[in-house]
């Protein structure tokens, strides 16, 4: 249903906002009496509601809350943490990479490198 406007084409809510802007210290009862004299059917409770709503709106308009436009509605599973301390099993890929390291630098240097990494990690 469309909002009813007075003969001058201004809605009740807009008339209340305009009056409040011109008279910022006016109480809702005073605003209702003044606008009723101008031909609007306004109650003090309605003036209070419009006054409250006008204060809570941000200056740049209302902003919608929620997910960004391109986001999905399902959550992605958390990545599994891979730590040597958490399990005694070693993957085949890790063994292959360790073998390549040993072949490249030798077993003694590989052990020294791992010991140095362990000291750095602490």
PDB file of C-alpha atoms in Angstrom:
ATOM      1  CA  UNK A   1       0.000   0.000   0.000  1.00  0.00           C
ATOM      2  CA  UNK A   2       1.386   3.406  -0.955  1.00  0.00           C
ATOM      3  CA  UNK A   3       2.050   6.038   1.680  1.00  0.00           C
ATOM      4  CA  UNK A   4      -0.616   8.690   1.953  1.00  0.00           C
ATOM      5  CA  UNK A   5       0.531  12.237   1.317  1.00  0.00           C
ATOM      6  CA  UNK A   6      -1.105  15.487   2.252  1.00  0.00           C
ATOM      7  CA  UNK A   7      -2.346  18.047  -0.223  1.00  0.00           C
ATOM      8  CA  UNK A   8       1.141  19.581  -0.463  1.00  0.00           C
ATOM      9  CA  UNK A   9       2.627  16.185  -1.515  1.00  0.00           C
ATOM     10  CA  UNK A  10       4.763  15.548   1.577  1.00  0.00           C
ATOM     11  CA  UNK A  11       4.390  12.339   3.596  1.00  0.00           C
ATOM     12  CA  UNK A  12       3.802  12.438   7.345  1.00  0.00           C
ATOM     13  CA  UNK A  13       7.239  11.039   8.031  1.00  0.00           C
ATOM     14  CA  UNK A  14       8.937  13.637   5.851  1.00  0.00           C
ATOM     15  CA  UNK A  15       6.863  16.404   7.443  1.00  0.00           C
ATOM     16  CA  UNK A  16       8.019  15.206  10.875  1.00  0.00           C
ATOM     17  CA  UNK A  17      11.674  15.125   9.753  1.00  0.00           C
ATOM     18  CA  UNK A  18      11.376  18.589   8.236  1.00  0.00           C
ATOM     19  CA  UNK A  19       9.776  20.004  11.390  1.00  0.00           C
ATOM     20  CA  UNK A  20      12.394  18.345  13.618  1.00  0.00           C
ATOM     21  CA  UNK A  21      15.151  19.774  11.441  1.00  0.00           C
ATOM     22  CA  UNK A  22      13.688  23.277  11.750  1.00  0.00           C
ATOM     23  CA  UNK A  23      12.974  22.832  15.496  1.00  0.00           C
ATOM     24  CA  UNK A  24      15.585  20.406  16.907  1.00  0.00           C
ATOM     25  CA  UNK A  25      14.573  20.956  20.553  1.00  0.00           C
ATOM     26  CA  UNK A  26      10.853  20.325  19.963  1.00  0.00           C
ATOM     27  CA  UNK A  27       9.326  17.449  21.907  1.00  0.00           C
ATOM     28  CA  UNK A  28       7.209  14.795  20.149  1.00  0.00           C
ATOM     29  CA  UNK A  29       4.005  16.207  21.666  1.00  0.00           C
ATOM     30  CA  UNK A  30       4.824  19.698  20.328  1.00  0.00           C
ATOM     31  CA  UNK A  31       5.638  18.307  16.865  1.00  0.00           C
ATOM     32  CA  UNK A  32       2.394  16.297  16.781  1.00  0.00           C
ATOM     33  CA  UNK A  33       0.322  19.360  17.764  1.00  0.00           C
ATOM     34  CA  UNK A  34       2.004  21.589  15.181  1.00  0.00           C
ATOM     35  CA  UNK A  35       1.591  19.078  12.337  1.00  0.00           C
ATOM     36  CA  UNK A  36      -2.023  18.319  13.326  1.00  0.00           C
ATOM     37  CA  UNK A  37      -2.718  22.038  12.979  1.00  0.00           C
ATOM     38  CA  UNK A  38      -1.248  21.849   9.446  1.00  0.00           C
ATOM     39  CA  UNK A  39      -3.624  19.009   8.517  1.00  0.00           C
ATOM     40  CA  UNK A  40      -1.568  15.905   9.255  1.00  0.00           C
ATOM     41  CA  UNK A  41      -2.997  13.149  11.456  1.00  0.00           C
ATOM     42  CA  UNK A  42       0.078  12.631  13.676  1.00  0.00           C
ATOM     43  CA  UNK A  43       0.373  11.171  17.178  1.00  0.00           C
ATOM     44  CA  UNK A  44       3.310  11.808  19.559  1.00  0.00           C
ATOM     45  CA  UNK A  45       4.223   8.092  19.538  1.00  0.00           C
ATOM     46  CA  UNK A  46       4.626   8.168  15.763  1.00  0.00           C
ATOM     47  CA  UNK A  47       6.811  11.278  16.030  1.00  0.00           C
ATOM     48  CA  UNK A  48       9.022   9.481  18.577  1.00  0.00           C
ATOM     49  CA  UNK A  49       9.409   6.503  16.267  1.00  0.00           C
ATOM     50  CA  UNK A  50      10.384   8.666  13.268  1.00  0.00           C
ATOM     51  CA  UNK A  51      12.777  10.661  15.441  1.00  0.00           C
ATOM     52  CA  UNK A  52      14.465   7.482  16.681  1.00  0.00           C
ATOM     53  CA  UNK A  53      14.749   5.984  13.181  1.00  0.00           C
ATOM     54  CA  UNK A  54      16.236   9.150  11.744  1.00  0.00           C
ATOM     55  CA  UNK A  55      18.984   9.137  14.387  1.00  0.00           C
ATOM     56  CA  UNK A  56      20.067   5.551  13.803  1.00  0.00           C
ATOM     57  CA  UNK A  57      20.444   5.799  10.008  1.00  0.00           C
ATOM     58  CA  UNK A  58      24.003   6.456   8.815  1.00  0.00           C
ATOM     59  CA  UNK A  59      24.585   9.579   6.737  1.00  0.00           C
ATOM     60  CA  UNK A  60      25.561   7.601   3.619  1.00  0.00           C
ATOM     61  CA  UNK A  61      22.447   5.448   3.614  1.00  0.00           C
ATOM     62  CA  UNK A  62      21.933   2.004   5.021  1.00  0.00           C
ATOM     63  CA  UNK A  63      24.551  -0.670   4.547  1.00  0.00           C
ATOM     64  CA  UNK A  64      23.670  -4.307   4.202  1.00  0.00           C
ATOM     65  CA  UNK A  65      25.399  -6.787   6.425  1.00  0.00           C
ATOM     66  CA  UNK A  66      26.305 -10.299   5.490  1.00  0.00           C
ATOM     67  CA  UNK A  67      28.521 -12.160   3.107  1.00  0.00           C
ATOM     68  CA  UNK A  68      30.285 -10.423   0.241  1.00  0.00           C
ATOM     69  CA  UNK A  69      28.625 -10.791  -3.149  1.00  0.00           C
ATOM     70  CA  UNK A  70      30.911 -13.499  -4.555  1.00  0.00           C
ATOM     71  CA  UNK A  71      31.221 -15.688  -1.474  1.00  0.00           C
ATOM     72  CA  UNK A  72      29.955 -19.230  -1.301  1.00  0.00           C
ATOM     73  CA  UNK A  73      27.490 -20.517   1.241  1.00  0.00           C
ATOM     74  CA  UNK A  74      29.489 -23.607   2.215  1.00  0.00           C
ATOM     75  CA  UNK A  75      32.504 -23.608   4.437  1.00  0.00           C
ATOM     76  CA  UNK A  76      35.803 -25.007   3.273  1.00  0.00           C
ATOM     77  CA  UNK A  77      37.312 -27.760   5.408  1.00  0.00           C
ATOM     78  CA  UNK A  78      40.245 -26.750   7.565  1.00  0.00           C
ATOM     79  CA  UNK A  79      43.650 -27.704   6.223  1.00  0.00           C
ATOM     80  CA  UNK A  80      45.235 -30.658   7.982  1.00  0.00           C
ATOM     81  CA  UNK A  81      48.372 -29.748   9.895  1.00  0.00           C
ATOM     82  CA  UNK A  82      51.411 -31.826   9.003  1.00  0.00           C
ATOM     83  CA  UNK A  83      53.916 -32.036  11.826  1.00  0.00           C
ATOM     84  CA  UNK A  84      56.509 -34.668  12.502  1.00  0.00           C
ATOM     85  CA  UNK A  85      55.750 -34.640  16.226  1.00  0.00           C
ATOM     86  CA  UNK A  86      52.049 -35.378  15.734  1.00  0.00           C
ATOM     87  CA  UNK A  87      52.530 -38.768  14.065  1.00  0.00           C
ATOM     88  CA  UNK A  88      55.161 -41.449  13.641  1.00  0.00           C
ATOM     89  CA  UNK A  89      54.192 -42.197  10.062  1.00  0.00           C
ATOM     90  CA  UNK A  90      56.106 -40.700   7.155  1.00  0.00           C
ATOM     91  CA  UNK A  91      54.601 -40.232   3.719  1.00  0.00           C
ATOM     92  CA  UNK A  92      56.162 -41.760   0.633  1.00  0.00           C
ATOM     93  CA  UNK A  93      56.689 -38.288  -0.848  1.00  0.00           C
ATOM     94  CA  UNK A  94      58.683 -37.242   2.231  1.00  0.00           C
ATOM     95  CA  UNK A  95      60.850 -40.342   1.966  1.00  0.00           C
ATOM     96  CA  UNK A  96      61.536 -39.703  -1.725  1.00  0.00           C
ATOM     97  CA  UNK A  97      62.532 -36.097  -1.017  1.00  0.00           C
ATOM     98  CA  UNK A  98      64.778 -37.198   1.872  1.00  0.00           C
ATOM     99  CA  UNK A  99      66.465 -39.757  -0.404  1.00  0.00           C
ATOM    100  CA  UNK A 100      67.057 -37.066  -3.050  1.00  0.00           C
ATOM    101  CA  UNK A 101      68.611 -34.781  -0.398  1.00  0.00           C
ATOM    102  CA  UNK A 102      70.909 -37.550   0.832  1.00  0.00           C
ATOM    103  CA  UNK A 103      71.968 -38.390  -2.731  1.00  0.00           C
ATOM    104  CA  UNK A 104      72.673 -34.696  -3.431  1.00  0.00           C
ATOM    105  CA  UNK A 105      74.687 -33.736  -0.315  1.00  0.00           C
ATOM    106  CA  UNK A 106      75.540 -36.984   1.434  1.00  0.00           C
ATOM    107  CA  UNK A 107      74.129 -38.541   4.563  1.00  0.00           C
ATOM    108  CA  UNK A 108      76.435 -36.716   6.997  1.00  0.00           C
ATOM    109  CA  UNK A 109      75.593 -33.254   5.607  1.00  0.00           C
ATOM    110  CA  UNK A 110      71.882 -34.141   5.507  1.00  0.00           C
ATOM    111  CA  UNK A 111      72.020 -35.061   9.212  1.00  0.00           C
ATOM    112  CA  UNK A 112      73.883 -31.837  10.023  1.00  0.00           C
ATOM    113  CA  UNK A 113      71.299 -29.812   8.066  1.00  0.00           C
ATOM    114  CA  UNK A 114      68.426 -31.503   9.904  1.00  0.00           C
ATOM    115  CA  UNK A 115      70.106 -30.877  13.275  1.00  0.00           C
ATOM    116  CA  UNK A 116      70.556 -27.187  12.382  1.00  0.00           C
ATOM    117  CA  UNK A 117      66.920 -26.922  11.326  1.00  0.00           C
ATOM    118  CA  UNK A 118      65.831 -28.518  14.573  1.00  0.00           C
ATOM    119  CA  UNK A 119      67.828 -25.951  16.592  1.00  0.00           C
ATOM    120  CA  UNK A 120      66.321 -23.107  14.542  1.00  0.00           C
ATOM    121  CA  UNK A 121      62.787 -24.409  15.052  1.00  0.00           C
ATOM    122  CA  UNK A 122      63.104 -24.251  18.846  1.00  0.00           C
TER     123      UNK A 122
END
